């Protein structure tokens, strides 16, 4: 118990013991002296002498303790904190030895240790940098592989939390809910099919092949098909699994549409065909039928024929609309399409020049390359002049033109070539099938200067530099999540927890008097790593004017929040972002007070555990130090750009960086679990009324 006290408390207790023991000795000595004299007349004098002596000794001891505390204990504690900071962070500045001026060579010795540590760390950093560069290269390769995989890949822990997700998985699921490391899979996908597939694999054992999975997103908007495979482990029931998914919603819808169309074909042609057959049979069976009766049958035959023709026309239009729904499409750069054509024509006699705009074409690039190659070869057979192939923008699509000088290409010849099966593994699918699947065709024409031209339009294309609505972010992974031991949150190591570090900007400092949030921002920390790809930031409409004095601090005025969501909406999104995480803030009670007073409007309670960097700072550096965010950042070498200070995201980032630097320092002092952190924080709660 005594060893757990701080140095200053232990020294105080030591001096208190000296004062108590000295007072006891004085009282005992005077009592013995009085007993030897043996007269009651002197007892009052002995009592007064004892009291004066005890008070004098206590005062002298307190004075010496104050001097010792101010000039020895406090400087030693300050030096220890400074050494701890430099041992666990990249702070390299010299230690201020002025507070330790009465400690002899201790201050300069600590400074020398710091300098030696900086030199050693520099040498170590160079070695680490070399190894980091090698690992970074492997990471880049892995990211490239994951980025090019055309299915969503999720690596999940045994308790169904995400440890890896690639770009395609993010695109598939980000509209359903929050997707990121250490987030619950079942917030995104229906639980039943996943649990069923995993149970099948567990029953089959480690040698089991992948289990097929067909599931829907939680909102039911998408149907996903894929496969699941367990990760190798001695205890399969406690291991994670890999889940690959692709969106089959459009495939199923296209198949259903084709089935409906096929059913409609039979329904709409059966009756007219039967009526026509019956009418023809009636006419054949009655060659001597009267003129009036024969005319009625002929009119009926004409009507049924028109109905059948109309049905065939409408069904043909519907079939054309669904023709390409099953064909695999992707975004292909126009330059890549031209390169493919040139590669297939390499070494041939055809003289072909090319030009393309920076476009991404929605098509089957290889099939189109084969179709264009067929057209080029057909033209080259009849003309000896150079050919020119161009791809340019045309509205929301693109046009592919093959231009030459000379005689026109007989379309019968091109049609015959396009009717042949495509090469390259397309089975019996022909060039004509490929064109039909794209909803397009090739037709002849002339350029403005009279040259011959074959034109192939495409319906979907966009500029290569344009922002894509499904822009991808880097793949996320942390394989250490797979080895994280289960257990109650409060007993887990601080370095293994998931945190959301947040900050708010407000109209004022008094939520109980109507002040409101105007901005909220947060960052996630998973397994001791700040997740730059996962950030939350939102302006909030406060429902009241923002005072000029508050705008002067955070720069947010009424015009900036005019179209911002209210706290009920922004708070609900923030609550989802924080799910299952430990909240971290600087002076957390202030920010939490604003959030908790709106829990009813948000529709959720903030029951997450909360850590406060003010209290953690006091635990590490003592209550007598300054614990503002600026002071803490300066102490830990955290740079806060002036433009970012007093913005929710800027302060949240500074708090997160400081918190990460404090984690190893807390571990060194024996604060390793969440319950340890709560226990130590409670000792310094009085600081929260004075820190901003």
XYZ file of C-alpha atoms in Angstrom:
692
model
C 0.000 0.000 0.000
C 2.798 2.428 0.982
C 4.739 1.697 -2.231
C 1.746 2.685 -4.343
C 1.798 6.237 -2.945
C 3.508 8.976 -4.915
C 6.992 10.145 -3.888
C 5.692 13.410 -2.433
C 3.041 11.644 -0.347
C 5.597 9.167 0.971
C 7.969 12.000 1.949
C 5.105 13.838 3.648
C 4.250 10.708 5.626
C 7.931 10.323 6.573
C 8.112 13.857 7.999
C 4.746 13.414 9.729
C 6.144 10.288 11.381
C 9.231 12.275 12.510
C 7.015 14.961 14.042
C 4.820 12.382 15.745
C 7.768 10.380 17.079
C 9.558 13.526 18.259
C 6.452 14.782 20.051
C 6.030 11.394 21.699
C 9.678 11.468 22.834
C 9.293 14.982 24.281
C 6.147 14.015 26.169
C 7.817 10.836 27.489
C 10.966 12.717 28.605
C 9.029 15.430 30.426
C 6.797 12.810 32.047
C 9.834 10.933 33.372
C 11.344 14.202 34.617
C 8.155 15.147 36.432
C 7.987 11.753 38.071
C 11.492 12.226 39.502
C 10.629 15.612 40.994
C 7.482 14.088 42.414
C 5.523 17.275 43.210
C 2.116 18.116 41.825
C 2.876 21.831 41.888
C 5.103 21.505 38.837
C 2.743 19.407 36.682
C 1.223 22.399 34.869
C 4.678 23.679 34.008
C 5.641 20.303 32.573
C 2.404 20.176 30.486
C 2.985 23.661 29.097
C 6.586 22.805 28.317
C 5.522 19.599 26.568
C 2.886 21.413 24.498
C 5.272 24.182 23.474
C 7.990 21.701 22.620
C 5.579 19.589 20.516
C 4.223 22.607 18.675
C 7.741 23.866 18.029
C 8.890 20.470 16.767
C 5.797 20.107 14.561
C 6.277 23.590 13.106
C 9.977 22.996 12.499
C 9.231 19.625 10.871
C 6.517 21.163 8.642
C 8.890 23.952 7.582
C 11.647 21.485 6.731
C 9.105 19.290 4.877
C 7.911 22.247 2.799
C 11.488 23.088 1.839
C 12.210 19.435 1.070
C 9.011 19.007 -0.906
C 9.560 22.137 -2.983
C 13.273 21.680 -3.622
C 13.724 17.900 -3.587
C 10.538 15.840 -3.898
C 8.768 17.951 -6.498
C 11.893 18.375 -8.707
C 12.576 14.608 -8.478
C 8.998 13.881 -9.538
C 9.308 16.406 -12.380
C 12.595 14.855 -13.533
C 11.056 11.369 -13.377
C 8.104 12.495 -15.502
C 10.428 14.183 -17.998
C 12.582 11.043 -18.247
C 9.459 8.902 -18.700
C 8.261 11.161 -21.521
C 11.602 10.914 -23.291
C 11.794 7.169 -22.742
C 8.453 6.502 -24.394
C 8.026 9.306 -26.933
C 10.125 11.019 -29.576
C 10.648 14.183 -27.488
C 14.348 15.007 -27.762
C 14.668 18.465 -26.248
C 16.952 18.931 -23.236
C 15.501 18.558 -19.741
C 15.083 21.823 -17.869
C 17.429 21.340 -14.902
C 16.519 24.647 -13.238
C 13.910 23.100 -10.895
C 16.596 20.581 -9.804
C 19.193 23.211 -8.866
C 19.392 21.895 -5.271
C 19.843 18.290 -6.351
C 23.500 18.568 -7.249
C 24.476 16.713 -10.421
C 21.138 14.921 -10.791
C 19.732 17.461 -13.274
C 22.783 17.507 -15.575
C 23.040 13.702 -15.255
C 19.428 13.322 -16.416
C 20.154 15.663 -19.312
C 23.180 13.552 -20.266
C 21.069 10.388 -20.140
C 18.527 12.086 -22.391
C 21.205 13.079 -24.905
C 22.570 9.529 -24.942
C 19.049 8.170 -25.344
C 18.419 10.504 -28.291
C 21.632 9.333 -29.996
C 20.782 5.675 -29.406
C 17.237 6.233 -30.599
C 18.534 7.927 -33.764
C 20.722 4.933 -34.579
C 17.867 2.568 -33.809
C 15.485 4.673 -35.894
C 17.778 4.361 -38.906
C 17.804 0.565 -38.557
C 14.051 0.517 -38.039
C 13.581 2.792 -41.045
C 15.369 0.324 -43.279
C 13.217 -2.541 -42.057
C 10.106 -0.356 -42.213
C 10.838 0.457 -45.844
C 10.950 -3.256 -46.631
C 7.700 -3.902 -44.757
C 6.103 -0.863 -46.399
C 6.963 -2.314 -49.803
C 5.286 -5.596 -48.846
C 2.309 -3.650 -47.527
C 2.049 -1.772 -50.820
C 2.049 -5.060 -52.700
C -0.647 -6.479 -50.442
C -2.739 -3.323 -50.879
C -2.361 -3.599 -54.656
C -3.505 -7.223 -54.553
C -6.473 -6.424 -52.332
C -7.393 -3.397 -54.434
C -7.457 -5.409 -57.657
C -9.531 -8.258 -56.237
C -12.961 -7.724 -57.760
C -14.864 -9.173 -54.792
C -15.272 -7.890 -51.278
C -12.877 -9.556 -48.837
C -13.533 -9.527 -45.086
C -11.306 -11.151 -42.470
C -13.266 -11.598 -39.248
C -12.418 -12.677 -35.715
C -14.117 -15.556 -33.911
C -16.558 -13.090 -32.330
C -17.438 -11.731 -35.801
C -15.546 -8.430 -35.725
C -13.757 -7.114 -38.797
C -9.947 -7.462 -38.884
C -9.502 -6.738 -42.607
C -11.642 -5.220 -45.329
C -10.589 -4.380 -48.866
C -11.817 -1.565 -51.123
C -14.566 -3.608 -52.729
C -15.961 -4.615 -49.335
C -16.093 -0.953 -48.331
C -17.949 -0.077 -51.535
C -20.390 -2.965 -51.056
C -21.276 -2.202 -47.451
C -20.566 1.425 -46.573
C -24.112 2.512 -47.424
C -25.454 -0.033 -44.920
C -23.531 1.175 -41.866
C -20.122 1.928 -40.398
C -17.470 -0.409 -41.800
C -13.954 -0.524 -40.385
C -11.565 -2.401 -38.137
C -12.988 -3.974 -34.981
C -16.568 -3.193 -35.998
C -19.316 -5.851 -35.685
C -19.964 -7.716 -38.919
C -23.608 -8.233 -38.014
C -24.259 -4.498 -38.105
C -23.801 -4.884 -41.868
C -24.951 -8.429 -42.753
C -27.776 -10.652 -41.551
C -26.431 -12.961 -38.878
C -28.194 -16.234 -39.740
C -26.455 -17.200 -43.024
C -23.003 -16.300 -41.637
C -23.476 -18.324 -38.462
C -24.897 -21.242 -40.452
C -21.937 -21.309 -42.871
C -19.423 -21.149 -40.000
C -21.230 -23.944 -38.152
C -21.009 -26.131 -41.271
C -17.264 -25.516 -41.495
C -16.732 -26.253 -37.792
C -18.601 -29.546 -38.120
C -16.584 -30.521 -41.189
C -13.225 -29.782 -39.524
C -10.084 -27.992 -40.685
C -9.868 -29.884 -43.985
C -13.296 -28.665 -45.063
C -13.556 -26.758 -48.340
C -14.973 -23.273 -48.429
C -18.645 -22.971 -47.511
C -20.919 -21.076 -49.871
C -22.790 -18.096 -48.412
C -25.880 -16.282 -49.661
C -26.946 -13.412 -47.418
C -28.467 -9.960 -47.464
C -27.378 -6.686 -45.956
C -29.068 -5.615 -42.727
C -31.315 -3.162 -44.589
C -32.213 -5.814 -47.172
C -31.122 -3.612 -50.068
C -28.530 -6.032 -51.467
C -28.166 -9.756 -51.962
C -24.576 -10.955 -51.601
C -23.088 -14.274 -52.628
C -19.697 -15.599 -51.674
C -17.682 -18.134 -49.738
C -16.308 -18.598 -46.236
C -13.140 -20.386 -45.168
C -11.820 -20.851 -41.624
C -8.320 -19.650 -40.800
C -5.891 -22.384 -39.769
C -5.850 -22.993 -36.025
C -5.439 -25.755 -33.480
C -8.823 -24.719 -32.041
C -11.120 -23.982 -34.998
C -13.992 -22.845 -32.776
C -11.875 -19.939 -31.500
C -10.413 -18.867 -34.826
C -11.557 -16.334 -37.364
C -12.603 -16.741 -40.958
C -12.270 -15.175 -44.411
C -15.448 -14.089 -46.158
C -15.533 -13.170 -49.857
C -18.634 -11.450 -51.191
C -19.978 -10.111 -54.440
C -23.180 -8.234 -55.106
C -25.649 -10.486 -56.943
C -28.602 -8.137 -56.565
C -28.443 -7.016 -60.188
C -27.755 -10.569 -61.395
C -30.801 -11.893 -59.567
C -32.916 -8.966 -60.745
C -31.738 -9.527 -64.342
C -32.471 -13.239 -64.118
C -35.912 -12.522 -62.663
C -36.578 -9.969 -65.412
C -35.622 -12.474 -68.103
C -37.820 -15.115 -66.492
C -40.736 -12.655 -66.392
C -40.085 -11.745 -70.014
C -40.028 -15.407 -71.044
C -43.293 -15.977 -69.198
C -44.799 -12.908 -70.891
C -43.676 -14.186 -74.313
C -45.691 -17.355 -73.828
C -48.669 -15.541 -72.351
C -48.902 -12.870 -75.051
C -48.252 -15.102 -78.048
C -50.148 -18.229 -77.041
C -53.686 -16.803 -77.425
C -53.163 -14.929 -80.743
C -51.323 -17.944 -82.164
C -54.105 -20.311 -81.087
C -56.770 -17.988 -82.516
C -54.912 -17.649 -85.814
C -54.520 -21.433 -86.020
C -58.221 -21.952 -85.286
C -59.281 -19.358 -87.865
C -57.080 -20.888 -90.558
C -58.500 -24.319 -89.735
C -62.026 -22.923 -90.036
C -61.292 -21.351 -93.411
C -59.704 -24.573 -94.684
C -62.593 -26.699 -93.470
C -65.262 -24.568 -95.160
C -64.167 -23.739 -98.723
C -67.766 -22.887 -99.669
C -68.241 -20.428 -96.807
C -70.290 -17.390 -97.671
C -68.732 -14.034 -98.411
C -69.968 -12.354 -95.239
C -68.858 -15.179 -92.959
C -65.518 -15.502 -94.754
C -64.917 -11.716 -94.352
C -65.611 -11.943 -90.623
C -63.071 -14.736 -90.269
C -60.527 -12.821 -92.372
C -61.044 -9.674 -90.247
C -60.609 -11.748 -87.101
C -57.453 -13.262 -88.587
C -56.088 -9.797 -89.425
C -56.830 -8.545 -85.878
C -55.126 -11.483 -84.240
C -52.175 -11.089 -86.606
C -51.836 -7.412 -85.639
C -52.047 -8.306 -81.919
C -49.351 -10.920 -82.405
C -47.125 -8.495 -84.351
C -47.586 -5.831 -81.667
C -46.743 -8.311 -78.915
C -43.640 -9.489 -80.779
C -42.500 -5.883 -81.280
C -43.011 -4.925 -77.620
C -41.408 -8.128 -76.372
C -38.463 -7.570 -78.704
C -37.983 -4.066 -77.271
C -38.095 -5.455 -73.742
C -35.608 -8.166 -74.693
C -33.232 -5.563 -76.139
C -33.436 -3.584 -72.893
C -32.298 -6.601 -70.861
C -29.876 -7.974 -73.409
C -26.704 -6.790 -71.688
C -27.781 -7.212 -68.095
C -25.985 -10.555 -67.725
C -22.774 -9.663 -69.576
C -19.774 -8.889 -67.285
C -18.897 -5.191 -67.443
C -16.118 -3.149 -65.878
C -14.525 0.268 -66.214
C -11.815 0.114 -68.876
C -9.507 2.979 -69.797
C -9.881 4.009 -73.440
C -6.099 3.919 -73.835
C -6.037 0.322 -72.530
C -8.695 -0.691 -75.062
C -6.625 0.769 -77.893
C -3.464 -0.933 -76.557
C -5.315 -4.265 -76.625
C -6.350 -3.744 -80.246
C -2.819 -2.758 -81.258
C -1.385 -5.794 -79.447
C -3.710 -8.151 -81.339
C -2.799 -6.508 -84.633
C 0.948 -6.521 -83.960
C 2.917 -7.774 -86.961
C 0.003 -7.497 -89.378
C 0.127 -5.423 -92.533
C -2.671 -3.056 -91.433
C -1.385 0.506 -90.929
C -3.303 1.851 -87.921
C -2.903 5.147 -86.090
C -4.800 5.730 -82.854
C -6.036 8.524 -80.608
C -8.070 8.369 -77.399
C -9.461 10.791 -74.846
C -8.762 10.135 -71.146
C -11.961 8.157 -70.592
C -13.119 5.192 -68.539
C -15.541 3.078 -70.591
C -18.175 0.854 -68.995
C -17.800 -2.262 -71.122
C -16.267 -5.697 -71.591
C -12.887 -4.455 -72.793
C -11.608 -7.725 -74.230
C -14.819 -8.480 -76.138
C -14.828 -4.974 -77.640
C -11.150 -5.311 -78.551
C -12.002 -8.485 -80.485
C -14.926 -6.746 -82.252
C -12.758 -3.748 -83.212
C -9.989 -6.071 -84.387
C -12.530 -7.819 -86.627
C -13.612 -4.479 -88.134
C -10.002 -3.348 -88.715
C -9.095 -6.598 -90.451
C -12.237 -6.422 -92.620
C -11.391 -2.893 -93.800
C -7.704 -3.725 -94.311
C -8.733 -6.461 -96.744
C -10.278 -3.953 -99.182
C -8.084 -0.825 -98.844
C -4.354 -0.218 -98.705
C -4.598 3.276 -97.176
C -3.794 3.925 -93.494
C -6.600 3.462 -90.946
C -7.288 5.666 -87.929
C -8.937 4.478 -84.691
C -10.276 7.129 -82.284
C -12.228 7.048 -78.996
C -13.898 10.271 -77.867
C -16.535 11.535 -75.432
C -20.140 11.739 -76.566
C -22.560 13.036 -73.936
C -22.665 10.529 -71.091
C -21.065 7.903 -73.291
C -18.331 7.556 -75.882
C -17.924 6.840 -79.607
C -15.348 4.551 -81.221
C -14.625 5.522 -84.848
C -12.632 3.602 -87.448
C -11.795 6.015 -90.301
C -10.155 5.430 -93.698
C -9.992 6.754 -97.242
C -11.238 4.611 -100.123
C -14.125 2.334 -100.890
C -16.793 1.541 -98.262
C -16.827 -1.772 -96.423
C -19.649 -4.094 -97.532
C -21.705 -4.597 -94.394
C -22.532 -8.119 -95.484
C -18.824 -8.943 -95.106
C -18.609 -7.352 -91.605
C -21.851 -9.028 -90.513
C -20.514 -12.387 -91.562
C -17.333 -11.864 -89.514
C -19.277 -10.637 -86.473
C -21.506 -13.714 -86.638
C -18.515 -15.968 -85.952
C -17.784 -16.974 -82.302
C -15.428 -14.694 -80.364
C -11.974 -15.963 -79.509
C -10.585 -15.888 -75.984
C -12.901 -18.226 -74.108
C -16.324 -16.769 -74.908
C -17.709 -20.102 -76.040
C -20.381 -19.759 -78.719
C -20.874 -16.029 -78.044
C -20.281 -14.062 -81.240
C -19.177 -10.523 -81.938
C -22.809 -9.702 -82.653
C -23.743 -11.060 -79.209
C -21.103 -8.814 -77.647
C -22.521 -5.743 -79.426
C -26.057 -6.682 -78.419
C -24.960 -7.105 -74.807
C -23.645 -3.540 -74.850
C -26.896 -2.329 -76.397
C -25.047 -1.001 -79.431
C -24.079 -1.752 -83.042
C -21.599 -0.780 -85.738
C -22.867 1.236 -88.653
C -21.192 2.913 -91.649
C -21.066 6.615 -92.424
C -18.857 9.468 -93.548
C -16.773 12.059 -91.760
C -17.220 15.772 -92.469
C -14.339 15.642 -94.945
C -15.882 12.711 -96.883
C -13.811 9.809 -95.547
C -15.343 6.441 -94.781
C -16.210 5.649 -91.176
C -17.471 2.810 -88.986
C -18.955 4.071 -85.710
C -19.522 2.081 -82.513
C -21.190 4.093 -79.709
C -21.050 3.174 -76.015
C -23.686 4.360 -73.585
C -21.606 4.779 -70.388
C -18.242 6.532 -69.992
C -16.680 9.108 -67.718
C -13.532 11.189 -67.643
C -10.570 9.460 -66.004
C -9.945 12.466 -63.761
C -13.582 12.803 -62.677
C -14.553 11.911 -59.132
C -16.232 8.558 -58.952
C -19.224 8.173 -56.638
C -17.716 4.976 -55.287
C -14.181 6.321 -54.772
C -12.149 3.713 -52.905
C -10.144 4.168 -49.749
C -7.076 2.147 -48.740
C -7.632 -1.395 -47.534
C -7.725 -1.726 -43.751
C -6.311 -4.588 -41.743
C -4.905 -5.485 -38.351
C -4.101 -9.175 -37.962
C -3.416 -8.706 -34.246
C -7.178 -8.480 -33.752
C -7.344 -12.207 -34.515
C -5.170 -12.978 -31.486
C -6.892 -10.629 -29.052
C -8.036 -12.646 -26.013
C -11.701 -12.447 -25.060
C -12.815 -11.091 -21.718
C -14.594 -8.227 -19.972
C -13.731 -4.808 -21.352
C -12.461 -3.486 -18.021
C -9.926 -6.324 -17.718
C -8.430 -5.959 -21.183
C -5.113 -4.229 -21.814
C -5.338 -0.544 -22.682
C -3.282 -1.146 -25.823
C -5.761 -3.744 -27.110
C -8.910 -1.617 -26.841
C -10.736 0.322 -29.512
C -11.130 4.026 -28.758
C -13.026 6.929 -30.250
C -11.253 10.178 -29.410
C -13.618 13.119 -29.873
C -14.050 16.825 -29.292
C -16.878 19.328 -29.589
C -17.134 23.043 -30.285
C -20.069 24.820 -28.649
C -21.934 28.108 -28.361
C -20.652 28.487 -24.799
C -19.559 26.718 -21.640
C -22.907 26.146 -19.913
C -25.013 23.315 -21.355
C -27.392 23.585 -18.414
C -28.164 27.179 -19.475
C -28.912 26.433 -23.127
C -25.505 26.306 -24.808
C -25.342 23.811 -27.672
C -22.894 21.887 -29.865
C -21.959 23.505 -33.194
C -19.343 20.960 -34.324
C -18.349 17.434 -33.371
C -15.436 15.351 -34.676
C -13.849 12.051 -33.756
C -11.062 9.627 -34.728
C -10.786 5.885 -34.085
C -7.844 4.090 -32.486
C -7.684 0.313 -32.933
C -4.984 -1.786 -31.239
C -2.871 1.280 -30.584
C -3.064 2.544 -34.187
C -4.793 5.751 -35.264
C -7.136 4.916 -38.166
C -6.772 7.880 -40.534
C -9.329 6.349 -42.880
C -12.020 6.424 -40.195
C -12.955 9.913 -39.095
C -16.201 11.570 -38.119
C -16.758 15.308 -38.561
C -19.987 17.274 -38.702
C -21.207 20.777 -38.173
C -24.349 20.885 -36.019
C -27.200 23.374 -36.130
C -27.460 24.586 -32.516
C -31.033 25.877 -32.797
C -29.915 29.233 -31.428
C -27.578 32.073 -32.499
C -23.839 31.567 -32.012
C -22.394 34.367 -29.834
C -19.645 36.448 -31.412
C -17.395 35.616 -28.457
C -17.650 31.891 -29.287
C -17.133 32.472 -33.013
C -13.930 34.343 -32.144
C -12.603 31.127 -30.572
C -13.649 28.378 -32.999
C -14.434 30.406 -36.136
C -17.921 28.914 -36.656
C -20.724 31.406 -37.302
C -24.452 31.175 -37.996
C -24.041 31.055 -41.783
C -21.814 27.971 -41.561
C -24.392 25.932 -39.629
C -27.494 27.204 -41.446
C -27.866 23.964 -43.418
C -26.157 21.679 -40.892
C -28.100 18.755 -39.350
C -29.567 19.147 -35.860
C -28.018 17.359 -32.908
C -30.661 14.606 -33.166
C -29.293 13.594 -36.594
C -25.596 14.360 -36.113
C -25.669 12.795 -32.636
C -27.265 9.604 -33.961
C -24.536 9.242 -36.604
C -21.874 9.933 -33.981
C -23.407 7.309 -31.681
C -23.146 4.716 -34.483
C -19.527 5.750 -35.105
C -18.731 5.180 -31.400
C -20.334 1.760 -31.094
C -18.454 -0.665 -28.808
C -15.571 1.788 -28.324
C -14.103 3.487 -25.260
C -14.613 7.238 -25.537
C -11.624 9.521 -24.909
C -11.764 13.306 -24.547
C -9.873 16.144 -22.903
C -12.047 17.298 -19.990
C -14.617 14.683 -20.983
C -17.418 15.687 -18.553
C -17.799 18.959 -20.460
C -18.337 17.254 -23.842
C -20.424 14.414 -22.427
C -22.786 16.856 -20.713
C -23.750 18.315 -24.104
C -24.325 14.858 -25.594
C -26.222 13.295 -22.711
C -28.767 16.088 -22.451
C -29.865 15.206 -26.021
C -29.995 11.414 -25.644
C -33.788 11.392 -25.950
C -33.684 13.307 -29.256
C -30.791 11.170 -30.514
C -32.684 8.005 -29.643
C -29.727 6.314 -27.963
C -27.770 6.496 -24.720
C -24.028 7.087 -24.526
C -23.145 4.232 -22.185
C -19.586 3.789 -23.477
C -16.749 3.816 -20.924
C -15.063 7.240 -20.907
C -11.400 8.087 -20.296
C -10.236 11.652 -19.682
C -6.772 12.765 -20.811
C -6.795 15.467 -18.101
C -6.947 12.795 -15.397
C -4.445 10.545 -17.164
C -2.055 13.491 -17.430
C -2.438 14.164 -13.696
C -1.728 10.478 -13.019
C 1.539 10.663 -14.962
C 2.769 14.166 -14.194
C 1.173 14.991 -10.846
C -1.692 17.265 -9.886
C 0.515 20.318 -9.440
C 1.362 20.458 -13.174
C -0.727 22.267 -15.776
C -3.029 19.888 -17.686
C -4.598 21.969 -20.438
C -4.510 20.473 -23.948
C -1.841 22.985 -24.999
C 0.324 22.171 -21.956
C -0.076 18.418 -22.418
C 0.706 18.649 -26.136
C 3.804 20.742 -25.463
C 4.950 18.303 -22.790
C 4.583 15.313 -25.138
C 5.900 16.998 -28.274
C 2.521 17.049 -30.046
C 2.299 19.810 -32.637
C -1.106 21.492 -33.019
C -1.190 23.755 -36.096
C -2.652 27.149 -35.261
C -5.356 26.687 -37.889
C -6.424 23.388 -36.291
C -6.582 24.577 -32.673
C -10.132 25.047 -31.409
C -11.548 23.046 -34.303
C -13.239 19.820 -33.304
C -11.168 17.631 -35.641
C -7.882 19.426 -34.887
C -8.325 19.131 -31.118
C -9.496 15.513 -31.439
C -6.359 14.663 -33.440
C -4.114 16.381 -30.881
C -5.870 14.542 -28.039
C -5.575 11.204 -29.859
C -1.857 11.710 -30.527
C -1.216 12.696 -26.905
C -3.251 9.727 -25.664
C -1.249 7.287 -27.801
C 1.990 8.712 -26.400
C 0.701 8.315 -22.844
C -0.266 4.633 -23.230
C 3.273 3.175 -22.857
C 3.943 5.585 -19.978
C 0.805 4.393 -18.201
C 1.854 0.789 -18.774
C 5.246 1.465 -17.188
C 3.595 2.853 -14.065
C 1.480 -0.293 -13.724
C -1.703 1.089 -15.266
C -2.263 -1.614 -17.864
C -6.017 -2.234 -17.950
C -9.115 -0.100 -18.271
C -10.062 -0.751 -14.652
C -6.583 0.422 -13.556
C -7.043 3.627 -15.533
C -10.457 4.283 -13.973
C -9.122 3.653 -10.467
C -6.215 6.096 -10.893
C -8.379 8.705 -12.655
C -10.817 8.844 -9.739
C -8.012 10.168 -7.522
C -7.746 13.369 -9.564
C -11.383 14.206 -10.346
C -11.222 17.582 -8.595
C -9.008 18.848 -11.455
C -11.893 18.704 -13.951
C -13.533 21.826 -12.528
C -10.454 23.921 -13.286
C -9.142 22.594 -16.618
C -10.310 23.789 -20.034
